[in-house]
Amino acid sequence: MNLKKHILCILVLVLISCKENNTSKDLALNSAESHSKIDNIEDKVSALLSKMTLEEKIGQMNQYNGFWNVTGPVPKEGDQAKKYDHLRKGYVGSMLNVRGVKDVRAVQKIAVEETRLGIPLIIGFDVIHGYETLSPIPIAESASWDLEAIKKSAEFAAKEASAAGINWTFAPMVDISRDARWGRVMEGAGEDPYLGCKIATARVKGFQSDDLSSHNSIAACAKHFAAYGFAESGRDYNTADVGTSTLNNIVLPPFKAAKDAGVRTFMNSFNELNGVPATGDKYLQRDILKEKWAFDGFVVSDWGSITEMIAHGHAKDGNHAAELAVNAGSDMDMESYLYVEELAKLVKEGKVDKKHIDDAARRVLRVKFELGLFDDPYKYLDENREKEVIGSQEIHDASLDMAKKSIVLLKNKNNLLPLKKEGQKIAVIGALASDKTSPLGSWRIAAKDNTAVSVLEGLNQYPGNTVTYAKGADVSIGKEEFAFEIKVNTTDKSEFNKAIQTAKQADVVVMVLGEHGFQSGEGRSRTELGLPGVQQELLEAIYKVNKNIVLVLNNGRPLTICWADENIPAIVEAWQLGTQSGNAIAQVLYGDYNPSGKLPMTFPRNVGQVPIYYNYKNTGRPSLPGPNVVFWSHYQDQKNGPLYPFGYGLSYTTFKYSNLKVSNTFTEDKKVTVSVDLTNTGKVKGKEVVQLYIRDMYASITRPVKELKGFELVELNPNETKTITLTLTEKELGFFDNQGEFLVEKGDFEIHVGGSSYTELSENFELK
Ligand code: BGC
């Protein structure tokens, strides 16, 4: 700790001590003994705790939404006056959705200058993919498989958010999901726990940096603990019923990775898991997280999730819900108002042990100390920095870079892409092509409408061609407010004709279709996964007059686009790419950037296949190659396999894999080394994600047919070959049993390597 901070710390503690009792010299801060004590955060927390009343400790466990934005249903009306009163009494430890230096300063000032002990607030906000300048939605970023870029993106998000006074983000969401009906797949890293762990680590490190107390970094939050991504039928907030093998091997690993990366907070989740609402689940929060994993940060509830235990049928009333939540290890109450109202009573009645309150308050205070809020509660509140940093060129450049890396080329028949730069008549069709809001995607509370670069604007940066635009059809009807569901246009085709005429005269048609920016995200589940509304009809109508179509998809989840895959020559998955969306798409369409993204989530052929994922189990009656045969696991009316598999994505160049070698030195040094040669066999420089999968052929707990266990992003010039070496250790070769114990079992393994989960080369080895 530097000297300045050290002195400030002492001053704060002196103030705390004086505030409580002006004549008290309890802390004897001048003594050498005290000096060495307060060098240590734990001692500082203990010193502070010893000064706090029960109500003040409970206050640290109370989080209120601010007075401006709301990201969930508000449980009670007319609470503003009460909230201010609690703030002044020191009964509020944190606020969310307060943003901007002016507003944050207003509430922080009350906490620091008007409460008895002057404990600063920790200010939380959903910085999910940027603050005001947005980067691609998380599933899109995950498609880059570029961990360095993802870390940078979180770093820039933290920089911009911290300049607006935020010190804590409710991200990353590390929920694995296999169900594209669930709207929140846009917020995660997809379906795979290995990729999910790597991305969780990158995001946590990006947000928090190496120094949490720096004014550029913010505390991260691994959410939603746990199994929220396994909501039945993909309907948000629905029940999750997850077996122990899936829980231990698929759901929990990214949370553990976030913990190991040093994440300072966890958020529990709305769902019940195997009959117990996660918010009241002691097994998850105390036994696993705090004991087994030794997590020493704090757990915040999800919005109102403590109260919701009544609707779940787990708690009798609010008092009971508070008791269950705190005993289970939920440290902070987000917007249920129950801790502040019920906990003191519960302690006095002996239903909640005081040690749980002390522990929870300690955890919250610990993180506040680590953030440096006690050194200077106003350190995040600098108007000049706010002006300089928010929307700066540096952040826009980073957002553009991330956006290009997130694009996945799904199809490119006869090399229709990249587009020629000169002399072409290009028809641009689709309401999303000129949309400057939808590309911002969901979770964009601080971003302004109409601030994304549209595809049309991006294409107009290239002056050599003639671009003509026709909307064709709206995706949605009416004005959408972010809190409400959007209404899809299922009837209005009045603009079809104009679009058809425009397409007829063009050399190439760029059609931008997909989901409105608020069609995915929280509370936005769907039962159909095709192009919403009349867009499929529009696509087919245009195809009748011009087959040279480049379909650019804007969406927050995998879509079922079989017809397009069969008929449309070029398909580009462009997700919702944030503020720089149109520039990134144009650079890819014109070949100024060679796409290298790979799908982090399987694209199904139809909704009936969902949940669908690459790392499925073989069953005792696996489907046979060739035509479907009865009594083998299959559908009568559809293939088992997906439209596009996990890990899939093309490039403007081609790659060849050869010379796969497996060197098994496990008995000597507990390692299996896999090497493969990768050659760029095309005409342009390009990047490829070399993917390594294993199959453990037989085990005490059956293993999936393939499991991703390594990857490397490699850039090659035409004709260049590189040998890529990846290593498997016990960590990659083992698995968790149904008691949550990690095992490495001897036996036969297959190694698969290639450019998607449909791998090209394989080898066997035996683990002895
Ligand atoms: C979401 C959380 C979010 C919280 C605060 C909830 O509805 O589930 O992910 O962090 O609101 O905005």
Short mmCIF file of C-alpha atoms and ligand atoms in Angstrom, two decimals, residues 71 96 126 170 184 223-224 267 270 302-303 334 443 522, ligand 1:
data_model
loop_
_atom_site.label_atom_id
_atom_site.label_comp_id
_atom_site.label_asym_id
_atom_site.label_seq_id
_atom_site.Cartn_x
_atom_site.Cartn_y
_atom_site.Cartn_z
CA THR A 71 -34.22 -3.11 -14.50
CA LEU A 96 -27.78 0.07 -8.36
CA ASP A 126 -25.34 -3.83 -15.42
CA PHE A 170 -23.32 -7.34 -12.56
CA ARG A 184 -30.57 -14.53 -22.13
CA LYS A 223 -24.06 -14.68 -12.18
CA HIS A 224 -26.59 -16.33 -11.85
CA MET A 267 -25.25 -13.11 -7.83
CA PHE A 270 -34.29 -16.40 -9.82
CA ASP A 302 -31.05 -11.14 -7.91
CA TRP A 303 -33.67 -8.40 -8.18
CA MET A 334 -31.34 -6.45 -4.07
CA TRP A 443 -28.69 -4.46 -21.79
CA GLU A 522 -34.02 -10.93 -20.01
C1 BGC B 1 -31.23 -9.63 -13.69
C2 BGC B 1 -29.80 -9.49 -13.26
C3 BGC B 1 -29.45 -8.03 -13.18
C4 BGC B 1 -30.38 -7.39 -12.19
C5 BGC B 1 -30.09 -5.92 -11.95
C6 BGC B 1 -32.16 -8.81 -12.84
O1 BGC B 1 -33.44 -8.78 -13.36
O2 BGC B 1 -31.58 -11.00 -13.67
O3 BGC B 1 -28.95 -10.16 -14.14
O4 BGC B 1 -28.12 -7.86 -12.83
O5 BGC B 1 -31.70 -7.50 -12.69
O6 BGC B 1 -30.38 -5.14 -13.03
#
